[in-house]
Amino acid sequence: MFLDTVLARNPELVDTAAALHRDGAIPPDTYVVDRDTVEANAQLLAERAQRLGLSLWFVVKQLGRNPELIAAVARHLPESAAIDAPEARVLHAAGARAGNVGHLVQIPRRSLPELLAWRPAAVTVFDGANARAVSDEARRQGFVQDVLLRLESAPGVGYPGQEGGVPPGGVEEFAEEAEALPGIRIAGVTGFPCLLCDPSGGTPRPTETFTALREARALLERRGHRNLNLSAPGATSAATLPLLAELGATHGEPGHALTGTTPLHAHDPDQPERPGYVYVTEVAHTLADGRPALLGGGFYPRAGIKDALLHRTGLRLAVQDLPPENIDYYRLLDAPPRGAAPIGAGETAVLAFRTQMFVTRSTVAVVAGLSTGAPRLTGLYDPLGRAL
């Protein structure tokens, strides 16, 4: 999906990743992340958002909740959006300030004392029961917590496994309940996804959820709430920041923009953010019909993988589809053309595709120094950010 782009715009990363595998410094099934590029992308996003009057809460689940990368991003985007309590803990330990917590995954009741003690900028709540739980704990700690009303996704826009939120017709009822809770203050609204990229051309467009959020904020303003935030996550990147500002958002939540791997980047390789990671594995064996089998573990089902580069020879072979209900022990390539150089077990394969590292079995390797011509491996981690 992104192999052409990374070869054109960050070829040093491809060569460094292949050399690390060839030399035994990293195992197969490893994502190699360019820390310099991730930080440069964060700086770019921070500067452009500031010019537009937007605030950004950065997301790191797709980067394996990696502490090195969190620290690099936080130098320019100090506040994060944590999708769940475990991620919030990793972000906090790595020095990022708590921006939005509880959005995709509500904070478990027994985790509220710990997370609220960090005084997050906002806590997203899906319903009155969660709002009451946040209020009770904030009151116990002696402060008032800002909360964001999470609006239910518009029909056909949300994703399975991410259900929840206040229905558009229930905003008034939620507001009446929340206004009576002494430990919270309604500080704004959020939902997901607010922008989606057109599958055919990559053009970002607002969703019906975004429209509903603007209407919900207007309703809350009519009830007397002022200076309300509107956090509009989904496809946040340098190219979409002007659209967010134009439509009245106050916050975006960049994730894949940090590595130049949004759907928009797949269609337009000249986007401002540069590609910041590759996936490295190796040939495990070759089938009798000539198809090489790559060692798996990191082939995210929604990746849209097209081809793999066998780095030693420069041969590129198409990656065959794998049904998402099957475990990716291996991933098959097309058989090489007649006359191609022989492919042996252990050969390095480099791929580039959209992923969510935190749900894989992969190793995450961080490299630095590519921007100065002195690349070095700075750490190896599991996909949840723990050092190996």
mmCIF file of C-alpha atoms in Angstrom:
data_model
loop_
_atom_site.group_PDB
_atom_site.id
_atom_site.type_symbol
_atom_site.label_atom_id
_atom_site.label_comp_id
_atom_site.label_asym_id
_atom_site.label_seq_id
_atom_site.Cartn_x
_atom_site.Cartn_y
_atom_site.Cartn_z
ATOM 1 C CA MET A 1 0.000 0.000 0.000
ATOM 2 C CA PHE A 2 2.837 2.411 0.826
ATOM 3 C CA LEU A 3 5.891 0.628 -0.580
ATOM 4 C CA ASP A 4 6.296 2.915 -3.598
ATOM 5 C CA THR A 5 5.964 5.972 -1.367
ATOM 6 C CA VAL A 6 8.526 4.872 1.195
ATOM 7 C CA LEU A 7 10.987 3.834 -1.529
ATOM 8 C CA ALA A 8 10.637 7.267 -3.111
ATOM 9 C CA ARG A 9 10.584 9.434 0.016
ATOM 10 C CA ASN A 10 12.454 7.470 2.683
ATOM 11 C CA PRO A 11 14.671 4.886 0.931
ATOM 12 C CA GLU A 12 17.222 5.067 3.749
ATOM 13 C CA LEU A 13 14.652 3.515 6.069
ATOM 14 C CA VAL A 14 14.155 0.570 3.703
ATOM 15 C CA ASP A 15 17.901 -0.045 3.397
ATOM 16 C CA THR A 16 18.523 0.338 7.127
ATOM 17 C CA ALA A 17 15.675 -2.008 8.045
ATOM 18 C CA ALA A 18 16.898 -4.647 5.588
ATOM 19 C CA ALA A 19 20.461 -4.371 6.890
ATOM 20 C CA LEU A 20 19.316 -4.762 10.509
ATOM 21 C CA HIS A 21 17.524 -7.982 9.613
ATOM 22 C CA ARG A 22 20.336 -9.302 7.447
ATOM 23 C CA ASP A 23 22.827 -8.702 10.266
ATOM 24 C CA GLY A 24 20.605 -10.369 12.892
ATOM 25 C CA ALA A 25 19.960 -7.195 14.896
ATOM 26 C CA ILE A 26 16.196 -7.569 14.508
ATOM 27 C CA PRO A 27 14.056 -10.694 14.063
ATOM 28 C CA PRO A 28 11.562 -11.282 11.271
ATOM 29 C CA ASP A 29 8.057 -9.944 11.947
ATOM 30 C CA THR A 30 9.397 -6.548 12.984
ATOM 31 C CA TYR A 31 8.095 -3.068 12.358
ATOM 32 C CA VAL A 32 11.025 -0.675 11.965
ATOM 33 C CA VAL A 33 10.073 2.909 12.834
ATOM 34 C CA ASP A 34 12.086 5.989 11.892
ATOM 35 C CA ARG A 35 12.036 8.135 15.029
ATOM 36 C CA ASP A 36 13.417 11.217 13.256
ATOM 37 C CA THR A 37 10.627 11.143 10.672
ATOM 38 C CA VAL A 38 7.924 10.617 13.296
ATOM 39 C CA GLU A 39 9.197 13.615 15.232
ATOM 40 C CA ALA A 40 9.450 15.761 12.098
ATOM 41 C CA ASN A 41 5.870 14.869 11.184
ATOM 42 C CA ALA A 42 4.732 15.787 14.710
ATOM 43 C CA GLN A 43 6.477 19.147 14.452
ATOM 44 C CA LEU A 44 4.870 19.806 11.074
ATOM 45 C CA LEU A 45 1.415 18.999 12.414
ATOM 46 C CA ALA A 46 1.935 21.148 15.509
ATOM 47 C CA GLU A 47 3.002 24.170 13.479
ATOM 48 C CA ARG A 48 0.147 23.926 10.993
ATOM 49 C CA ALA A 49 -2.447 23.363 13.698
ATOM 50 C CA GLN A 50 -1.202 26.393 15.627
ATOM 51 C CA ARG A 51 -1.588 28.609 12.557
ATOM 52 C CA LEU A 52 -5.198 27.452 12.234
ATOM 53 C CA GLY A 53 -6.024 27.809 15.922
ATOM 54 C CA LEU A 54 -6.495 24.058 16.395
ATOM 55 C CA SER A 55 -5.314 21.859 19.244
ATOM 56 C CA LEU A 56 -4.110 18.292 18.666
ATOM 57 C CA TRP A 57 -4.251 15.239 20.902
ATOM 58 C CA PHE A 58 -1.913 12.625 19.433
ATOM 59 C CA VAL A 59 -2.637 8.879 19.240
ATOM 60 C CA VAL A 60 -0.024 6.081 19.457
ATOM 61 C CA LYS A 61 -1.892 2.761 19.376
ATOM 62 C CA GLN A 62 -0.867 2.260 15.750
ATOM 63 C CA LEU A 63 2.791 2.702 16.797
ATOM 64 C CA GLY A 64 2.659 0.016 19.460
ATOM 65 C CA ARG A 65 2.324 2.490 22.354
ATOM 66 C CA ASN A 66 6.067 2.964 22.081
ATOM 67 C CA PRO A 67 7.717 5.073 24.818
ATOM 68 C CA GLU A 68 10.543 6.351 22.593
ATOM 69 C CA LEU A 69 8.118 7.517 19.952
ATOM 70 C CA ILE A 70 5.738 8.980 22.544
ATOM 71 C CA ALA A 71 8.567 11.117 23.937
ATOM 72 C CA ALA A 72 9.558 12.268 20.434
ATOM 73 C CA VAL A 73 6.002 13.270 19.514
ATOM 74 C CA ALA A 74 5.311 14.904 22.898
ATOM 75 C CA ARG A 75 8.153 17.351 22.338
ATOM 76 C CA HIS A 76 5.866 19.027 19.788
ATOM 77 C CA LEU A 77 2.376 17.754 20.664
ATOM 78 C CA PRO A 78 2.401 17.564 24.464
ATOM 79 C CA GLU A 79 -1.144 16.203 24.978
ATOM 80 C CA SER A 80 -2.323 12.738 23.957
ATOM 81 C CA ALA A 81 -5.565 10.901 23.314
ATOM 82 C CA ALA A 82 -5.526 7.496 24.998
ATOM 83 C CA ILE A 83 -7.869 4.904 23.573
ATOM 84 C CA ASP A 84 -7.999 2.889 26.810
ATOM 85 C CA ALA A 85 -6.613 2.783 30.346
ATOM 86 C CA PRO A 86 -3.512 0.655 29.566
ATOM 87 C CA GLU A 87 -2.536 3.080 26.807
ATOM 88 C CA ALA A 88 -3.100 6.032 29.130
ATOM 89 C CA ARG A 89 -0.627 4.522 31.585
ATOM 90 C CA VAL A 90 2.061 4.083 28.918
ATOM 91 C CA LEU A 91 1.545 7.642 27.678
ATOM 92 C CA HIS A 92 1.729 9.021 31.211
ATOM 93 C CA ALA A 93 4.896 7.064 32.032
ATOM 94 C CA ALA A 94 6.559 8.334 28.844
ATOM 95 C CA GLY A 95 5.876 11.965 29.758
ATOM 96 C CA ALA A 96 2.860 12.872 27.609
ATOM 97 C CA ARG A 97 0.136 14.913 29.251
ATOM 98 C CA ALA A 98 -3.340 13.390 29.380
ATOM 99 C CA GLY A 99 -5.526 15.139 26.829
ATOM 100 C CA ASN A 100 -8.591 13.058 25.951
ATOM 101 C CA VAL A 101 -9.045 9.787 27.848
ATOM 102 C CA GLY A 102 -11.927 7.354 27.544
ATOM 103 C CA HIS A 103 -12.934 8.000 23.947
ATOM 104 C CA LEU A 104 -12.825 4.674 22.104
ATOM 105 C CA VAL A 105 -12.856 2.669 25.344
ATOM 106 C CA GLN A 106 -14.595 3.961 28.475
ATOM 107 C CA ILE A 107 -12.426 4.132 31.598
ATOM 108 C CA PRO A 108 -13.136 1.108 33.823
ATOM 109 C CA ARG A 109 -14.569 2.134 37.185
ATOM 110 C CA ARG A 110 -11.608 0.799 39.150
ATOM 111 C CA SER A 111 -9.166 2.754 36.964
ATOM 112 C CA LEU A 112 -10.865 6.112 37.484
ATOM 113 C CA PRO A 113 -8.964 7.063 40.676
ATOM 114 C CA GLU A 114 -5.599 6.582 38.967
ATOM 115 C CA LEU A 115 -6.414 8.312 35.686
ATOM 116 C CA LEU A 116 -8.303 11.245 37.171
ATOM 117 C CA ALA A 117 -5.402 11.898 39.529
ATOM 118 C CA TRP A 118 -3.453 12.964 36.414
ATOM 119 C CA ARG A 119 -6.040 15.710 35.808
ATOM 120 C CA PRO A 120 -6.738 14.960 32.134
ATOM 121 C CA ALA A 121 -7.841 17.850 29.957
ATOM 122 C CA ALA A 122 -11.011 15.913 29.114
ATOM 123 C CA VAL A 123 -12.715 12.607 29.809
ATOM 124 C CA THR A 124 -15.070 11.263 27.157
ATOM 125 C CA VAL A 125 -18.275 9.735 28.519
ATOM 126 C CA PHE A 126 -20.709 7.589 26.550
ATOM 127 C CA ASP A 127 -23.749 7.866 28.815
ATOM 128 C CA GLY A 128 -25.146 9.157 32.079
ATOM 129 C CA ALA A 129 -23.812 6.238 34.132
ATOM 130 C CA ASN A 130 -20.241 6.904 33.070
ATOM 131 C CA ALA A 131 -20.680 10.631 33.609
ATOM 132 C CA ARG A 132 -21.877 9.935 37.162
ATOM 133 C CA ALA A 133 -18.910 7.656 37.850
ATOM 134 C CA VAL A 134 -16.457 10.336 36.696
ATOM 135 C CA SER A 135 -18.271 12.962 38.739
ATOM 136 C CA ASP A 136 -18.208 10.843 41.895
ATOM 137 C CA GLU A 137 -14.476 10.185 41.647
ATOM 138 C CA ALA A 138 -13.585 13.783 40.743
ATOM 139 C CA ARG A 139 -15.633 15.021 43.678
ATOM 140 C CA ARG A 140 -13.843 12.551 45.954
ATOM 141 C CA GLN A 141 -10.533 13.983 44.734
ATOM 142 C CA GLY A 142 -11.778 17.534 45.255
ATOM 143 C CA PHE A 143 -11.996 18.954 41.746
ATOM 144 C CA VAL A 144 -14.350 19.300 38.782
ATOM 145 C CA GLN A 145 -13.476 17.261 35.688
ATOM 146 C CA ASP A 146 -14.199 18.477 32.157
ATOM 147 C CA VAL A 147 -16.047 15.845 30.124
ATOM 148 C CA LEU A 148 -16.835 15.426 26.454
ATOM 149 C CA LEU A 149 -20.167 13.979 25.397
ATOM 150 C CA ARG A 150 -19.470 11.120 22.995
ATOM 151 C CA LEU A 151 -22.133 11.114 20.316
ATOM 152 C CA GLU A 152 -23.288 7.838 18.824
ATOM 153 C CA SER A 153 -21.906 7.300 15.310
ATOM 154 C CA ALA A 154 -24.276 8.003 12.459
ATOM 155 C CA PRO A 155 -25.808 4.899 10.810
ATOM 156 C CA GLY A 156 -23.360 3.258 8.438
ATOM 157 C CA VAL A 157 -20.440 5.379 9.632
ATOM 158 C CA GLY A 158 -19.192 3.676 12.809
ATOM 159 C CA TYR A 159 -17.257 0.429 13.134
ATOM 160 C CA PRO A 160 -18.244 -2.876 14.748
ATOM 161 C CA GLY A 161 -16.725 -3.186 18.203
ATOM 162 C CA GLN A 162 -16.886 0.593 18.730
ATOM 163 C CA GLU A 163 -20.586 0.960 19.470
ATOM 164 C CA GLY A 164 -21.810 3.419 22.054
ATOM 165 C CA GLY A 165 -22.457 7.052 22.773
ATOM 166 C CA VAL A 166 -25.383 9.372 23.323
ATOM 167 C CA PRO A 167 -27.956 9.204 20.484
ATOM 168 C CA PRO A 168 -28.419 12.559 18.716
ATOM 169 C CA GLY A 169 -31.963 12.692 20.016
ATOM 170 C CA GLY A 170 -30.778 12.129 23.587
ATOM 171 C CA VAL A 171 -28.378 15.069 23.950
ATOM 172 C CA GLU A 172 -30.867 17.224 25.863
ATOM 173 C CA GLU A 173 -31.658 14.429 28.305
ATOM 174 C CA PHE A 174 -27.957 13.689 28.831
ATOM 175 C CA ALA A 175 -27.225 17.380 29.412
ATOM 176 C CA GLU A 176 -29.942 17.652 32.074
ATOM 177 C CA GLU A 177 -28.482 14.677 33.924
ATOM 178 C CA ALA A 178 -24.861 15.817 33.593
ATOM 179 C CA GLU A 179 -25.599 19.390 34.666
ATOM 180 C CA ALA A 180 -26.852 18.041 38.001
ATOM 181 C CA LEU A 181 -23.574 16.235 38.722
ATOM 182 C CA PRO A 182 -21.270 18.397 40.882
ATOM 183 C CA GLY A 183 -17.988 16.710 39.909
ATOM 184 C CA ILE A 184 -18.065 17.333 36.153
ATOM 185 C CA ARG A 185 -18.477 20.146 33.661
ATOM 186 C CA ILE A 186 -19.690 19.624 30.098
ATOM 187 C CA ALA A 187 -16.729 20.886 28.072
ATOM 188 C CA GLY A 188 -17.657 19.736 24.587
ATOM 189 C CA VAL A 189 -18.534 16.894 22.241
ATOM 190 C CA THR A 190 -16.748 14.226 20.244
ATOM 191 C CA GLY A 191 -17.469 11.242 18.010
ATOM 192 C CA PHE A 192 -15.798 8.923 15.533
ATOM 193 C CA PRO A 193 -15.077 8.952 12.672
ATOM 194 C CA CYS A 194 -15.605 12.604 11.797
ATOM 195 C CA LEU A 195 -13.643 12.557 8.541
ATOM 196 C CA LEU A 196 -13.259 9.683 6.105
ATOM 197 C CA CYS A 197 -11.147 9.474 2.966
ATOM 198 C CA ASP A 198 -12.943 8.547 -0.238
ATOM 199 C CA PRO A 199 -11.842 4.986 -1.129
ATOM 200 C CA SER A 200 -11.365 5.765 -4.822
ATOM 201 C CA GLY A 201 -9.445 9.032 -4.686
ATOM 202 C CA GLY A 202 -8.527 9.563 -1.056
ATOM 203 C CA THR A 203 -10.338 12.904 -0.796
ATOM 204 C CA PRO A 204 -11.253 13.595 2.864
ATOM 205 C CA ARG A 205 -14.914 14.312 3.524
ATOM 206 C CA PRO A 206 -16.889 15.046 6.704
ATOM 207 C CA THR A 207 -19.223 12.306 7.873
ATOM 208 C CA GLU A 208 -22.787 12.576 9.126
ATOM 209 C CA THR A 209 -21.345 12.096 12.603
ATOM 210 C CA PHE A 210 -19.445 15.371 12.212
ATOM 211 C CA THR A 211 -22.671 17.143 11.211
ATOM 212 C CA ALA A 212 -24.454 15.685 14.234
ATOM 213 C CA LEU A 213 -21.626 16.841 16.520
ATOM 214 C CA ARG A 214 -21.989 20.410 15.333
ATOM 215 C CA GLU A 215 -25.714 20.243 15.997
ATOM 216 C CA ALA A 216 -25.133 18.750 19.463
ATOM 217 C CA ARG A 217 -22.678 21.511 20.331
ATOM 218 C CA ALA A 218 -25.192 24.143 19.195
ATOM 219 C CA LEU A 219 -27.849 22.565 21.416
ATOM 220 C CA LEU A 220 -25.528 22.640 24.414
ATOM 221 C CA GLU A 221 -24.684 26.271 23.708
ATOM 222 C CA ARG A 222 -28.379 27.117 23.740
ATOM 223 C CA ARG A 223 -28.484 25.578 27.209
ATOM 224 C CA GLY A 224 -25.866 28.099 28.342
ATOM 225 C CA HIS A 225 -22.628 26.128 27.928
ATOM 226 C CA ARG A 226 -19.804 28.271 26.606
ATOM 227 C CA ASN A 227 -16.389 27.719 24.963
ATOM 228 C CA LEU A 228 -17.264 24.157 24.046
ATOM 229 C CA ASN A 229 -14.684 21.916 22.425
ATOM 230 C CA LEU A 230 -15.416 19.781 19.396
ATOM 231 C CA SER A 231 -12.872 17.025 18.957
ATOM 232 C CA ALA A 232 -13.164 15.506 15.474
ATOM 233 C CA PRO A 233 -10.896 12.442 15.167
ATOM 234 C CA GLY A 234 -10.527 10.470 11.970
ATOM 235 C CA ALA A 235 -7.985 11.019 9.167
ATOM 236 C CA THR A 236 -6.388 13.968 10.980
ATOM 237 C CA SER A 237 -3.390 15.111 8.928
ATOM 238 C CA ALA A 238 -1.787 18.282 7.580
ATOM 239 C CA ALA A 239 -4.107 18.161 4.573
ATOM 240 C CA THR A 240 -7.296 17.862 6.635
ATOM 241 C CA LEU A 241 -6.492 20.458 9.317
ATOM 242 C CA PRO A 242 -7.926 23.351 7.256
ATOM 243 C CA LEU A 243 -11.159 21.381 6.783
ATOM 244 C CA LEU A 244 -11.396 20.740 10.534
ATOM 245 C CA ALA A 245 -10.917 24.439 11.243
ATOM 246 C CA GLU A 246 -13.434 25.453 8.570
ATOM 247 C CA LEU A 247 -16.081 23.138 10.035
ATOM 248 C CA GLY A 248 -15.609 24.443 13.558
ATOM 249 C CA ALA A 249 -13.563 21.720 15.220
ATOM 250 C CA THR A 250 -11.321 22.743 18.097
ATOM 251 C CA HIS A 251 -9.292 19.503 18.272
ATOM 252 C CA GLY A 252 -7.981 16.810 15.975
ATOM 253 C CA GLU A 253 -6.382 13.510 16.930
ATOM 254 C CA PRO A 254 -3.524 12.610 14.557
ATOM 255 C CA GLY A 255 -2.389 9.000 14.533
ATOM 256 C CA HIS A 256 -1.349 7.645 11.143
ATOM 257 C CA ALA A 257 -0.327 11.145 10.061
ATOM 258 C CA LEU A 258 2.641 10.760 12.427
ATOM 259 C CA THR A 259 3.980 8.076 10.087
ATOM 260 C CA GLY A 260 2.537 9.345 6.796
ATOM 261 C CA THR A 261 0.207 6.370 6.458
ATOM 262 C CA THR A 262 -3.338 7.747 6.322
ATOM 263 C CA PRO A 263 -5.561 6.632 3.405
ATOM 264 C CA LEU A 264 -4.871 10.027 1.861
ATOM 265 C CA HIS A 265 -1.148 9.249 1.809
ATOM 266 C CA ALA A 266 -1.836 5.994 0.005
ATOM 267 C CA HIS A 267 -3.398 7.911 -2.888
ATOM 268 C CA ASP A 268 -1.099 10.946 -2.839
ATOM 269 C CA PRO A 269 2.572 10.227 -2.036
ATOM 270 C CA ASP A 270 3.383 13.952 -2.052
ATOM 271 C CA GLN A 271 1.533 14.704 1.185
ATOM 272 C CA PRO A 272 3.606 16.804 3.629
ATOM 273 C CA GLU A 273 4.154 13.971 6.121
ATOM 274 C CA ARG A 274 6.846 11.464 5.162
ATOM 275 C CA PRO A 275 6.432 7.679 5.580
ATOM 276 C CA GLY A 276 7.938 6.579 8.881
ATOM 277 C CA TYR A 277 7.879 2.779 9.160
ATOM 278 C CA VAL A 278 8.298 -0.458 7.232
ATOM 279 C CA TYR A 279 7.577 -4.078 8.056
ATOM 280 C CA VAL A 280 10.446 -6.551 7.810
ATOM 281 C CA THR A 281 10.147 -10.303 7.713
ATOM 282 C CA GLU A 282 11.766 -13.211 5.874
ATOM 283 C CA VAL A 283 11.064 -16.106 3.573
ATOM 284 C CA ALA A 284 10.298 -19.177 5.682
ATOM 285 C CA HIS A 285 9.950 -21.741 2.890
ATOM 286 C CA THR A 286 8.822 -22.105 -0.718
ATOM 287 C CA LEU A 287 5.833 -24.162 -1.811
ATOM 288 C CA ALA A 288 6.147 -26.825 -4.482
ATOM 289 C CA ASP A 289 4.512 -24.471 -7.008
ATOM 290 C CA GLY A 290 7.168 -21.817 -6.382
ATOM 291 C CA ARG A 291 5.254 -19.469 -4.091
ATOM 292 C CA PRO A 292 7.425 -18.103 -1.243
ATOM 293 C CA ALA A 293 5.883 -18.081 2.248
ATOM 294 C CA LEU A 294 6.765 -15.163 4.504
ATOM 295 C CA LEU A 295 6.852 -15.491 8.277
ATOM 296 C CA GLY A 296 3.825 -13.661 9.659
ATOM 297 C CA GLY A 297 2.611 -12.098 12.862
ATOM 298 C CA GLY A 298 2.156 -8.487 11.798
ATOM 299 C CA PHE A 299 -0.147 -8.692 8.797
ATOM 300 C CA TYR A 300 -3.015 -6.483 9.955
ATOM 301 C CA PRO A 301 -6.268 -7.686 8.294
ATOM 302 C CA ARG A 302 -7.269 -4.213 7.004
ATOM 303 C CA ALA A 303 -3.792 -3.410 5.705
ATOM 304 C CA GLY A 304 -4.457 -3.392 1.961
ATOM 305 C CA ILE A 305 -1.083 -5.033 1.267
ATOM 306 C CA LYS A 306 -0.044 -5.129 -2.371
ATOM 307 C CA ASP A 307 3.510 -6.372 -2.729
ATOM 308 C CA ALA A 308 6.763 -7.229 -0.991
ATOM 309 C CA LEU A 309 10.323 -6.251 -1.832
ATOM 310 C CA LEU A 310 12.935 -9.001 -1.611
ATOM 311 C CA HIS A 311 15.730 -6.633 -0.767
ATOM 312 C CA ARG A 312 18.777 -8.668 -1.826
ATOM 313 C CA THR A 313 17.703 -8.934 -5.460
ATOM 314 C CA GLY A 314 15.242 -6.032 -5.729
ATOM 315 C CA LEU A 315 12.517 -8.441 -6.840
ATOM 316 C CA ARG A 316 8.973 -7.358 -5.996
ATOM 317 C CA LEU A 317 6.251 -9.967 -5.730
ATOM 318 C CA ALA A 318 2.526 -9.537 -5.131
ATOM 319 C CA VAL A 319 1.237 -10.540 -1.699
ATOM 320 C CA GLN A 320 -1.680 -12.952 -1.873
ATOM 321 C CA ASP A 321 -4.858 -12.313 0.108
ATOM 322 C CA LEU A 322 -5.483 -14.017 3.430
ATOM 323 C CA PRO A 323 -8.997 -14.243 4.894
ATOM 324 C CA PRO A 324 -9.126 -12.113 8.072
ATOM 325 C CA GLU A 325 -10.574 -15.000 10.092
ATOM 326 C CA ASN A 326 -7.337 -16.956 9.632
ATOM 327 C CA ILE A 327 -4.180 -16.484 11.713
ATOM 328 C CA ASP A 328 -1.288 -15.085 9.705
ATOM 329 C CA TYR A 329 1.325 -17.703 10.523
ATOM 330 C CA TYR A 330 2.541 -17.177 6.967
ATOM 331 C CA ARG A 331 1.700 -14.891 4.075
ATOM 332 C CA LEU A 332 2.141 -16.203 0.541
ATOM 333 C CA LEU A 333 3.679 -14.300 -2.346
ATOM 334 C CA ASP A 334 3.107 -14.908 -6.030
ATOM 335 C CA ALA A 335 5.615 -17.248 -7.601
ATOM 336 C CA PRO A 336 8.562 -15.345 -9.121
ATOM 337 C CA PRO A 337 8.758 -15.003 -12.899
ATOM 338 C CA ARG A 338 10.744 -17.571 -14.858
ATOM 339 C CA GLY A 339 14.432 -16.730 -14.864
ATOM 340 C CA ALA A 340 14.343 -14.713 -11.636
ATOM 341 C CA ALA A 341 17.122 -15.176 -9.107
ATOM 342 C CA PRO A 342 16.527 -18.093 -6.727
ATOM 343 C CA ILE A 343 14.791 -17.235 -3.450
ATOM 344 C CA GLY A 344 16.203 -18.903 -0.384
ATOM 345 C CA ALA A 345 14.874 -19.377 3.120
ATOM 346 C CA GLY A 346 15.856 -16.472 5.360
ATOM 347 C CA GLU A 347 15.776 -13.865 2.586
ATOM 348 C CA THR A 348 14.764 -10.397 3.805
ATOM 349 C CA ALA A 349 11.384 -9.063 2.712
ATOM 350 C CA VAL A 350 10.357 -5.442 3.226
ATOM 351 C CA LEU A 351 6.731 -4.299 3.074
ATOM 352 C CA ALA A 352 4.875 -1.076 3.816
ATOM 353 C CA PHE A 353 1.181 -1.035 4.684
ATOM 354 C CA ARG A 354 -1.332 0.482 7.071
ATOM 355 C CA THR A 355 -1.390 -1.254 10.428
ATOM 356 C CA GLN A 356 -2.252 -1.155 14.108
ATOM 357 C CA MET A 357 0.912 -2.465 15.766
ATOM 358 C CA PHE A 358 -0.713 -2.888 19.174
ATOM 359 C CA VAL A 359 -2.914 -5.756 17.953
ATOM 360 C CA THR A 360 -0.099 -7.721 16.261
ATOM 361 C CA ARG A 361 2.452 -10.251 17.529
ATOM 362 C CA SER A 362 5.314 -8.194 16.104
ATOM 363 C CA THR A 363 8.491 -6.678 17.457
ATOM 364 C CA VAL A 364 8.819 -2.901 17.127
ATOM 365 C CA ALA A 365 12.321 -1.600 16.395
ATOM 366 C CA VAL A 366 13.073 2.112 16.687
ATOM 367 C CA VAL A 367 15.870 3.625 14.637
ATOM 368 C CA ALA A 368 17.307 7.130 14.837
ATOM 369 C CA GLY A 369 19.919 9.074 12.911
ATOM 370 C CA LEU A 370 18.530 8.479 9.429
ATOM 371 C CA SER A 371 18.093 12.222 8.977
ATOM 372 C CA THR A 372 21.809 12.791 9.631
ATOM 373 C CA GLY A 373 23.126 9.801 7.709
ATOM 374 C CA ALA A 374 24.158 7.913 10.849
ATOM 375 C CA PRO A 375 21.411 5.342 11.457
ATOM 376 C CA ARG A 376 21.387 3.362 14.692
ATOM 377 C CA LEU A 377 19.019 0.979 16.415
ATOM 378 C CA THR A 378 17.861 2.596 19.650
ATOM 379 C CA GLY A 379 15.514 -0.049 21.038
ATOM 380 C CA LEU A 380 13.423 -3.173 20.565
ATOM 381 C CA TYR A 381 9.923 -3.368 22.046
ATOM 382 C CA ASP A 382 6.889 -5.595 22.092
ATOM 383 C CA PRO A 383 3.710 -4.258 20.394
ATOM 384 C CA LEU A 384 2.460 -2.810 23.692
ATOM 385 C CA GLY A 385 5.536 -0.656 24.262
ATOM 386 C CA ARG A 386 7.479 -2.858 26.692
ATOM 387 C CA ALA A 387 11.245 -2.964 26.145
ATOM 388 C CA LEU A 388 12.654 -6.322 25.089
#
